[in-house]
mmCIF file of C-alpha atoms and ligand atoms in Angstrom:
data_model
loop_
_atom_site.group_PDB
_atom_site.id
_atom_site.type_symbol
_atom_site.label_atom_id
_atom_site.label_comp_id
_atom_site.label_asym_id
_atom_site.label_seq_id
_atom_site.Cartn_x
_atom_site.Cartn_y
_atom_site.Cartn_z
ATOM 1 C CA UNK A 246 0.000 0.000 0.000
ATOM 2 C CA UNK A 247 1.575 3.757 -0.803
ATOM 3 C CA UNK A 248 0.212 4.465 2.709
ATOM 4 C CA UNK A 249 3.499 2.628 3.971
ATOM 5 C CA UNK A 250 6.506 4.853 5.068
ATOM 6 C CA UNK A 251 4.006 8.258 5.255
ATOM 7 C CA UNK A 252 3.209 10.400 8.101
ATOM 8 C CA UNK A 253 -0.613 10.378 9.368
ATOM 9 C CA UNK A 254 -1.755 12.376 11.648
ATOM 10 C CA UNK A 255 -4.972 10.860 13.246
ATOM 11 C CA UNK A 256 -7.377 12.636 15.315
ATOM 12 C CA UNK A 257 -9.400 10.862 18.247
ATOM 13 C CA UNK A 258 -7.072 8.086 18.071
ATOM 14 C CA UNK A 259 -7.346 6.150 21.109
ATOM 15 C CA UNK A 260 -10.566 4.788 20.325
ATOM 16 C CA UNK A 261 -13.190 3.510 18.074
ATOM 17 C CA UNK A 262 -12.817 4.467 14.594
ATOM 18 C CA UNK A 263 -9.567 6.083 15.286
ATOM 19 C CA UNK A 264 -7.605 3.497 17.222
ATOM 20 C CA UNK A 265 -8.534 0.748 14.423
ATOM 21 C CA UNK A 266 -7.551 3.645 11.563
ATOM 22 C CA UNK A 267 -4.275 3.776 13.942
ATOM 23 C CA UNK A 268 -3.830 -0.112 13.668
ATOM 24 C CA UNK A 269 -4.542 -0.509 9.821
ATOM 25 C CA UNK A 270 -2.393 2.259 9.126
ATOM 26 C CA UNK A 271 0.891 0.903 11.794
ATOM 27 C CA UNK A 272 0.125 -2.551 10.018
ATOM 28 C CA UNK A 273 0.540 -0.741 6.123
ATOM 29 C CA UNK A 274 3.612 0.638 7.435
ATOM 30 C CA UNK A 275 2.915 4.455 8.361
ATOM 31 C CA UNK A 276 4.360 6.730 10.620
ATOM 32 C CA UNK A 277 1.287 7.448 12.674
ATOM 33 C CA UNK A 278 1.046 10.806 15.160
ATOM 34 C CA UNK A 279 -2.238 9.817 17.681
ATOM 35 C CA UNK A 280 -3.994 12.538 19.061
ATOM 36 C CA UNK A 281 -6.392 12.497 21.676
ATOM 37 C CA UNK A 282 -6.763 13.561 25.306
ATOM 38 C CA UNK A 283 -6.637 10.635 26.716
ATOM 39 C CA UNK A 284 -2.849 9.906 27.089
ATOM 40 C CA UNK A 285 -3.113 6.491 28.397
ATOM 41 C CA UNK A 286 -5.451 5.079 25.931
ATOM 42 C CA UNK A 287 -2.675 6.509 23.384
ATOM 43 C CA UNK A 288 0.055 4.725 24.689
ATOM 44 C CA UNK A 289 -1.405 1.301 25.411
ATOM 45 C CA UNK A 290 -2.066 1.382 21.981
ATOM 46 C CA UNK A 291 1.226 2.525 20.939
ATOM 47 C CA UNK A 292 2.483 -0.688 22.470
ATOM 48 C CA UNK A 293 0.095 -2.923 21.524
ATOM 49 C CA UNK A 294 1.538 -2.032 17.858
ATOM 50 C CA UNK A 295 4.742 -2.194 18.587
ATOM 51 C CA UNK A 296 5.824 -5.295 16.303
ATOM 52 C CA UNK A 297 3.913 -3.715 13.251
ATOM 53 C CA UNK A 298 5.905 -2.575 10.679
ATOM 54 C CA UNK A 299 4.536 1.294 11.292
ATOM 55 C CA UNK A 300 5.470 3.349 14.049
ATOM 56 C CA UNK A 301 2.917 5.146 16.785
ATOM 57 C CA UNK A 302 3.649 8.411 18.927
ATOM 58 C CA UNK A 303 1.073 9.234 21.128
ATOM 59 C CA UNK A 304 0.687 12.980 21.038
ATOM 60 C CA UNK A 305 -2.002 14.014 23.585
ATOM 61 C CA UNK A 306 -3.737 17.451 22.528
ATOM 62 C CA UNK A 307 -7.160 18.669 22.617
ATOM 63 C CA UNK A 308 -8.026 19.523 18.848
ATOM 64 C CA UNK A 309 -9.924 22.576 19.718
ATOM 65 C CA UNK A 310 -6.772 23.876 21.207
ATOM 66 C CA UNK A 311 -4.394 25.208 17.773
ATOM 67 C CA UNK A 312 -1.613 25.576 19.663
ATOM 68 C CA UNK A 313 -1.958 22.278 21.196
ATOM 69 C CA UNK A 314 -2.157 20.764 18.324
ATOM 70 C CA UNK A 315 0.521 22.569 16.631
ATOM 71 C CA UNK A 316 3.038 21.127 19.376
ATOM 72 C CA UNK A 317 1.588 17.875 18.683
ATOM 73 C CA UNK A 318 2.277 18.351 14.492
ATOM 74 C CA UNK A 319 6.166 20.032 15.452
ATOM 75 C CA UNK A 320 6.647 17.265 17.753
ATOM 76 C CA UNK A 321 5.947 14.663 15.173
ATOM 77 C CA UNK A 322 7.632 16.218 12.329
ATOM 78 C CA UNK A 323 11.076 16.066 14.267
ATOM 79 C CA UNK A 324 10.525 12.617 14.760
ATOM 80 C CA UNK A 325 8.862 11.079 11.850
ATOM 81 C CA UNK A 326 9.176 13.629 8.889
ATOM 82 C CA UNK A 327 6.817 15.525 7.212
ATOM 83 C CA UNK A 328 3.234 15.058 7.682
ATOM 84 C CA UNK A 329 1.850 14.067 4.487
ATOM 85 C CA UNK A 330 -1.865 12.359 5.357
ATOM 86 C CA UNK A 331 -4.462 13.974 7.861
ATOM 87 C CA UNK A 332 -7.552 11.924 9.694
ATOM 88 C CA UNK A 333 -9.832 14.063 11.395
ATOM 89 C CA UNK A 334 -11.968 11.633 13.070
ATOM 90 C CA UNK A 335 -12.116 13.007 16.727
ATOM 91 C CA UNK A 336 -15.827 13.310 17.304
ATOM 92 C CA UNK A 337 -18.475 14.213 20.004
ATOM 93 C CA UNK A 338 -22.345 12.743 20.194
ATOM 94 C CA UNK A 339 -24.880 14.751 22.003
ATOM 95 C CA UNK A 340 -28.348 14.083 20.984
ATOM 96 C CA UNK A 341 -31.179 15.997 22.683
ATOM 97 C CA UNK A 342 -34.928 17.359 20.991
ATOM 98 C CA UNK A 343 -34.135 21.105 20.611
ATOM 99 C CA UNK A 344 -36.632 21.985 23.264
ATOM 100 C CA UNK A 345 -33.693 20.829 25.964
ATOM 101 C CA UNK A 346 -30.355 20.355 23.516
ATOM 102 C CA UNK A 347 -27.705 22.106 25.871
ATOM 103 C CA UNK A 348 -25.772 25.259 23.969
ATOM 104 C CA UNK A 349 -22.374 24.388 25.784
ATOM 105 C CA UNK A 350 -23.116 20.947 23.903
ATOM 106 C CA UNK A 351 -23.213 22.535 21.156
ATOM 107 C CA UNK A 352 -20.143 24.925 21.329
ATOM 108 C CA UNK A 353 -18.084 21.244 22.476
ATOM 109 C CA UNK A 354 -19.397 19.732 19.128
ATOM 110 C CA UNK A 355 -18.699 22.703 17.296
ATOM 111 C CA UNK A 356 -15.180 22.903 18.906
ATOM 112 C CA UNK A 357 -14.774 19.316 17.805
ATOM 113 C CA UNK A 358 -16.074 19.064 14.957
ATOM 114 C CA UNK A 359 -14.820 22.061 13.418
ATOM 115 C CA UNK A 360 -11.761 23.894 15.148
ATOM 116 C CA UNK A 361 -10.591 20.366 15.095
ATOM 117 C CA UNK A 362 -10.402 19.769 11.534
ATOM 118 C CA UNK A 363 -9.236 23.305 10.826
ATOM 119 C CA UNK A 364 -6.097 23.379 14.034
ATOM 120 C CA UNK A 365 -5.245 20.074 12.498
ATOM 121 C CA UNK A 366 -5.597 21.394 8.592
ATOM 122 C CA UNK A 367 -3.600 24.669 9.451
ATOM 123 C CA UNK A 368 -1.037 23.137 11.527
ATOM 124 C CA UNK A 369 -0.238 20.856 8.476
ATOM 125 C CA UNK A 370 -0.871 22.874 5.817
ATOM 126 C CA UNK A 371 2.486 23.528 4.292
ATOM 127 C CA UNK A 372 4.210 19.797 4.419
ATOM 128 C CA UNK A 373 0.404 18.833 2.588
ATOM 129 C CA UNK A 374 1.515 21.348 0.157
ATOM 130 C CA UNK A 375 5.066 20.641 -0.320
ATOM 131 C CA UNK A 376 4.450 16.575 -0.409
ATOM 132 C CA UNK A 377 1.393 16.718 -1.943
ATOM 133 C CA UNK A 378 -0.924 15.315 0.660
ATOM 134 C CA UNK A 379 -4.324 14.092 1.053
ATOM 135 C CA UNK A 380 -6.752 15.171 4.388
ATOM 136 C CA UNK A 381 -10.108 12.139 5.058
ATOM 137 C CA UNK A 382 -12.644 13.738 7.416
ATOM 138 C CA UNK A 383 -14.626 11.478 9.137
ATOM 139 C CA UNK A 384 -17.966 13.390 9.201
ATOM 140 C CA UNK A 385 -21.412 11.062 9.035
ATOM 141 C CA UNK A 386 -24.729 10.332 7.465
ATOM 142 C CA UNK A 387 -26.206 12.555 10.395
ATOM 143 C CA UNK A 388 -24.543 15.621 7.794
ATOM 144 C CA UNK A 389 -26.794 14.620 4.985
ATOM 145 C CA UNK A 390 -30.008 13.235 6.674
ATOM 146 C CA UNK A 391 -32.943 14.803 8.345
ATOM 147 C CA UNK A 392 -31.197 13.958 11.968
ATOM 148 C CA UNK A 393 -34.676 14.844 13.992
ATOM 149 C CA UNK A 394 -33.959 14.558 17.891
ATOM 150 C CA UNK A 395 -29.834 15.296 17.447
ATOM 151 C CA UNK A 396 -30.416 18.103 14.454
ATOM 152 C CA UNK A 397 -27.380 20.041 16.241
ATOM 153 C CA UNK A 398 -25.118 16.747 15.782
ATOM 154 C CA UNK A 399 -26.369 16.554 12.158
ATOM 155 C CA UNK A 400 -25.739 20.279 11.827
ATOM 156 C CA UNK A 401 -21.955 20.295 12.701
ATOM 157 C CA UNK A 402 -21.336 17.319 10.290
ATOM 158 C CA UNK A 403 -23.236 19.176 7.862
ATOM 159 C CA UNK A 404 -20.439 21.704 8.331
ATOM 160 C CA UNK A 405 -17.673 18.501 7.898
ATOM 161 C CA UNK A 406 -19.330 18.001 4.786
ATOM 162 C CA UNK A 407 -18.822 21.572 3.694
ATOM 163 C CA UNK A 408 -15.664 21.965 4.651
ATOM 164 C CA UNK A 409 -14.467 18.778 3.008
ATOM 165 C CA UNK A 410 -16.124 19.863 -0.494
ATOM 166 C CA UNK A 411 -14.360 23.662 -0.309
ATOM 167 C CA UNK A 412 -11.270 22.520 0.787
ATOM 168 C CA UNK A 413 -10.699 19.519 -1.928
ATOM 169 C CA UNK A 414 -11.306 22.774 -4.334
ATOM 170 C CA UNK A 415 -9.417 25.376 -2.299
ATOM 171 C CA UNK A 416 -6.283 23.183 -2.148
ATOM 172 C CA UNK A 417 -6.288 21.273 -5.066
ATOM 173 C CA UNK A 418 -4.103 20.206 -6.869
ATOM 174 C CA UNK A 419 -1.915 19.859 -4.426
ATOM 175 C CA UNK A 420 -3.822 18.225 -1.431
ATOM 176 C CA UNK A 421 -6.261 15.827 -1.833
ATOM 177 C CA UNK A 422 -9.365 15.956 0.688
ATOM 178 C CA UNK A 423 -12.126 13.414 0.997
ATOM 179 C CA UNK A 424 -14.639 12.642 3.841
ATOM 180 C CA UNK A 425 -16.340 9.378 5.083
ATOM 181 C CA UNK A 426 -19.578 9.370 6.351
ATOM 182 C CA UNK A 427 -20.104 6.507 8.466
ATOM 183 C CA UNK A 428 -23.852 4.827 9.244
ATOM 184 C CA UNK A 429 -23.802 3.709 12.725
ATOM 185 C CA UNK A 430 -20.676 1.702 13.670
ATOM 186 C CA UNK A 431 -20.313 -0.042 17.308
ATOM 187 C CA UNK A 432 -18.054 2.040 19.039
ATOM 188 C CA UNK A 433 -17.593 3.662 22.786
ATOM 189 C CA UNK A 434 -19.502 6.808 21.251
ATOM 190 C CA UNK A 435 -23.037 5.166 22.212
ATOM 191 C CA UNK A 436 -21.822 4.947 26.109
ATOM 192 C CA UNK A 437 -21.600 8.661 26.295
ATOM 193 C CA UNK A 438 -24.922 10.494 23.866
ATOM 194 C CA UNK A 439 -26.272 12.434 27.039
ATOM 195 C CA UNK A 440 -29.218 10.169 26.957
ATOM 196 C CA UNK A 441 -30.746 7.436 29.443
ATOM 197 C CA UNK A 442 -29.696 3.822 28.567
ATOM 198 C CA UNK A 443 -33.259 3.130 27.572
ATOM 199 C CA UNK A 444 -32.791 6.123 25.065
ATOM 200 C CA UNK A 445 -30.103 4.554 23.989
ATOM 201 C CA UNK A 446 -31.507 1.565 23.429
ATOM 202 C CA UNK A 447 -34.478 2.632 21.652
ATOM 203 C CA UNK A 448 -32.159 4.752 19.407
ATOM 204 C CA UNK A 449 -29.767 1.421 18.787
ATOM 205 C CA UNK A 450 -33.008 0.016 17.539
ATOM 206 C CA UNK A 451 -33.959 2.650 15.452
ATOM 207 C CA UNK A 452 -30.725 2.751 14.104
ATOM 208 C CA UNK A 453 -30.790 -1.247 13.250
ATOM 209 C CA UNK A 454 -34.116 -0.872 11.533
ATOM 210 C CA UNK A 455 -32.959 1.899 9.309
ATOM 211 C CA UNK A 456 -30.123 -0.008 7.900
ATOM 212 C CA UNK A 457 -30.967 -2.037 5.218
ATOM 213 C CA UNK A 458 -27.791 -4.093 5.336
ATOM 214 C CA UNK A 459 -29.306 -5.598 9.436
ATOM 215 C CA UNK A 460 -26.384 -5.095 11.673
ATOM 216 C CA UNK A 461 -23.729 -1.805 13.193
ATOM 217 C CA UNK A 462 -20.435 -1.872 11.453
ATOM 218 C CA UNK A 463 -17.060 -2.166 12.731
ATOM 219 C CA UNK A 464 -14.455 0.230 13.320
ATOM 220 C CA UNK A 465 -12.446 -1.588 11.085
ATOM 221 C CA UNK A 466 -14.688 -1.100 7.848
ATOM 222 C CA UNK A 467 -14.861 1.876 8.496
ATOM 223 C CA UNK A 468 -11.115 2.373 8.708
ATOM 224 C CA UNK A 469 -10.395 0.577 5.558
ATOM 225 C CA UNK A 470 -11.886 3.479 3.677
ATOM 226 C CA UNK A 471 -9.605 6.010 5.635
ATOM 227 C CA UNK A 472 -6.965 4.148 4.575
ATOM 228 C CA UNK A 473 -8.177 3.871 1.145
ATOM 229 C CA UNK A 474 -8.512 7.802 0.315
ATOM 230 C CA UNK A 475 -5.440 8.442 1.843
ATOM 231 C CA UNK A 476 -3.628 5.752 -0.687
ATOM 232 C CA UNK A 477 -2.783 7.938 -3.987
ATOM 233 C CA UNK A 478 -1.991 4.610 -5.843
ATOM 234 C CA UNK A 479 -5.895 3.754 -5.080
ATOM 235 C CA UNK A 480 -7.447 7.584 -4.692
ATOM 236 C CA UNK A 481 -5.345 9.616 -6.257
ATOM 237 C CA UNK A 482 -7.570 11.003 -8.837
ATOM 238 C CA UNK A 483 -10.612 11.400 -5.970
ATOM 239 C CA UNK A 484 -10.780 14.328 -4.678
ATOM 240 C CA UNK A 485 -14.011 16.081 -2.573
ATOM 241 C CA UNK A 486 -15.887 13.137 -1.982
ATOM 242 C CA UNK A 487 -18.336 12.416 0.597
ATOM 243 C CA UNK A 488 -18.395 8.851 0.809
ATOM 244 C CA UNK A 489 -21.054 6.710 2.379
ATOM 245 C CA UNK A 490 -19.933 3.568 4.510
ATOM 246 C CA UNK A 491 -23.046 3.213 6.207
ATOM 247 C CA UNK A 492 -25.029 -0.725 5.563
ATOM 248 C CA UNK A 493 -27.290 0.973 3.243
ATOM 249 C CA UNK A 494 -28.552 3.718 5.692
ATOM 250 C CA UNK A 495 -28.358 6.208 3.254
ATOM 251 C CA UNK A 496 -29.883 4.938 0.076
HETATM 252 N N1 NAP B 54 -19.950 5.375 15.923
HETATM 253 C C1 NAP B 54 -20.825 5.808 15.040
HETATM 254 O O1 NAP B 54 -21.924 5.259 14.890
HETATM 255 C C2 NAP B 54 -20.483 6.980 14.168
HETATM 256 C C3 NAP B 54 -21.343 7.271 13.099
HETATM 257 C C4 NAP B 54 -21.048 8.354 12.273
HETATM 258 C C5 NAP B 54 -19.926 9.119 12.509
HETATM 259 N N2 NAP B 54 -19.104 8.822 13.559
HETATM 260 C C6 NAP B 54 -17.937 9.687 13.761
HETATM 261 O O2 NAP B 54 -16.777 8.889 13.830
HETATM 262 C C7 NAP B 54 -15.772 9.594 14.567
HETATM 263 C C8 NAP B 54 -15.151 8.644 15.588
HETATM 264 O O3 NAP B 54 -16.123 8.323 16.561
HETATM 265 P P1 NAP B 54 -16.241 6.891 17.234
HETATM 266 O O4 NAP B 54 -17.562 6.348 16.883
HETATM 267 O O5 NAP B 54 -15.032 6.092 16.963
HETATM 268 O O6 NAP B 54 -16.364 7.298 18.776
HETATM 269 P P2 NAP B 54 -15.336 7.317 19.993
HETATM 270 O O7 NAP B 54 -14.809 5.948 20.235
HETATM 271 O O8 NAP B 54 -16.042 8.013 21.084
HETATM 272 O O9 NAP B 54 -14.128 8.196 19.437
HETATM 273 C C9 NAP B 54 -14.093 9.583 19.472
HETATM 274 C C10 NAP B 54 -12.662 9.988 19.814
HETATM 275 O O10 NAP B 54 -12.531 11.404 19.705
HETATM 276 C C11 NAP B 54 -11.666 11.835 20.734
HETATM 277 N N3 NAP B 54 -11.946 13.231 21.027
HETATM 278 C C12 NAP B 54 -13.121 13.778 21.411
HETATM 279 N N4 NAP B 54 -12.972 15.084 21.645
HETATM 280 C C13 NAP B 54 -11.663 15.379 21.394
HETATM 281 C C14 NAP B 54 -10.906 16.554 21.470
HETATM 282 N N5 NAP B 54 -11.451 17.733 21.847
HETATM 283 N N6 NAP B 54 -9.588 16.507 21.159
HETATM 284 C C15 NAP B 54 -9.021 15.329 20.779
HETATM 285 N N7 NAP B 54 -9.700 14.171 20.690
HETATM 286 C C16 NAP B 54 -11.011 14.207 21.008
HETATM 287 C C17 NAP B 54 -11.942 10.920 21.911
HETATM 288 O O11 NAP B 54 -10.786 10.746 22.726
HETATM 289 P P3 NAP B 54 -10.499 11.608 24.055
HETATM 290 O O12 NAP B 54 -11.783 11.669 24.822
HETATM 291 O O13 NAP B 54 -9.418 10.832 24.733
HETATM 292 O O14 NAP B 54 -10.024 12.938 23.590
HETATM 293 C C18 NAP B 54 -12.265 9.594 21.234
HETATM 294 O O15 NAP B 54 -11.119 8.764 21.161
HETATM 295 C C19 NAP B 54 -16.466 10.809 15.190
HETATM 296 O O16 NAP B 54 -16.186 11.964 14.434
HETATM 297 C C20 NAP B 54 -17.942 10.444 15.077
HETATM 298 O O17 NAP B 54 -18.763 11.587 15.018
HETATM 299 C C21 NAP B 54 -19.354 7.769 14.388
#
């Protein structure tokens, strides 16, 4: 894969969608920088893929914070060269009806959702340019459905979506930039939606009868296409696509 010898920066790494882009990406050979707060979960995994033929340094920043994550980008660089792939897949669910949806919910989803992608963007910006890069958002179907109950999630990745189509424009051709938009994949984000775990529930439910393909996905498929639009040997002529990985949800 032409992922192999690159260096990826990936956002929300310790977990979920992140920590299995993290392990694809060790196991194709890349040099990957993991953000996230949580330092520990970055390190555990850091040695769990030690043997791989990539390398993983745990860089623990908050995205919304740009100079946090510009330390994280100069402190990667040094070690592992120029950054020349971007995942920004750190994420926040808060779903509430809009009667009782919490603004300082929304100004963490915003700060999340889109400072993230933009710190990480900036702080990378000129090795994407000089090596010719390529940026994957991880936004979701909640940016292109009706999202009825969570409409302030669904609004935020609406702005992923946006962002992802002006930028592939803006930058190219230098910088490739693509976004995923994952149906609902089994991950630690349904612990911690701000609802009650009979909410929850009922929303799993939901969320299993609206996907015509039966069952959640896995981190992992949904990783594969991270990896994918970030290979130029596979992707390299794709450029400001939103790309459904979703069971169906969508169609
Ligand atoms: N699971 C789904 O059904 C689904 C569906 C569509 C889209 N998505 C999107 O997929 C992405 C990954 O989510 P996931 O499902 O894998 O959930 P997850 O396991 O909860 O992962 C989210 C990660 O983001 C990190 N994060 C949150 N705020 C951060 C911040 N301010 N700075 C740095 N890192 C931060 C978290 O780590 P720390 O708390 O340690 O910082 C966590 O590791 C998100 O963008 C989510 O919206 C998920």
């Amino acid at each position: 894969m032409s992922v192999s010898g690159k260096t990826v920066v990936v956002t929300g790494a310790g977990s979920g969608i992140g920590r299995a882009a993290c392990e694809l990406l060790c196991r194709a050979g890349a040099r990957v920088g993991a953000i996230g707060r949580r330092e520990k979960l970055l390190h555990t995994l850091g040695d769990e893929l030690r043997t791989e033929p990539g390398e993983l340094v745990a860089l623990p920043a908050d995205v919304g914070s740009a100079s946090e994550v510009e330390a994280a980008v100069r402190a990667l660089t040094e070690r592992c060269g120029p950054v020349t792939g971007v995942v920004n897949n750190a994420g926040l669910a808060r779903f509430a009806p809009i009667d009782s949806a919490s603004l300082s919910d929304l100004d963490a989803m915003f700060a999340v959702h889109l400072r993230g992608p933009v710190n990480t963007l900036r702080a990378c910006l000129p090795a994407l340019r000089a090596h010719r890069g390529a940026v994957v958002n991880v936004s979701s179907v909640g940016g292109a459905l009706a999202m009825p109950n969570r409409s302030l999630y669904g609004a935020t990745k609406a702005a992923v979506n946006s962002l992802t189509r002006s930028w592939a424009r803006e930058l190219a051709p230098r910088i490739r930039v693509n976004a995923i938009l994952p149906g609902p994949v089994d991950t630690p984000m349904y612990a911690d939606l701000g609802l009650t775990d009979t909410q929850t529930e009922t929303l799993r439910a939901d969320l299993l009868a609206s996907t015509p393909l039966g069952r959640f996905g896995e981190p992992h498929e949904v990783a594969r296409w991270i990896t994918l639009l970030l290979d130029d040997d596979m992707s390299g002529w794709i450029t400001g696509a939103l790309v459904p990985v979703d069971g169906g949800r969508t169609t």
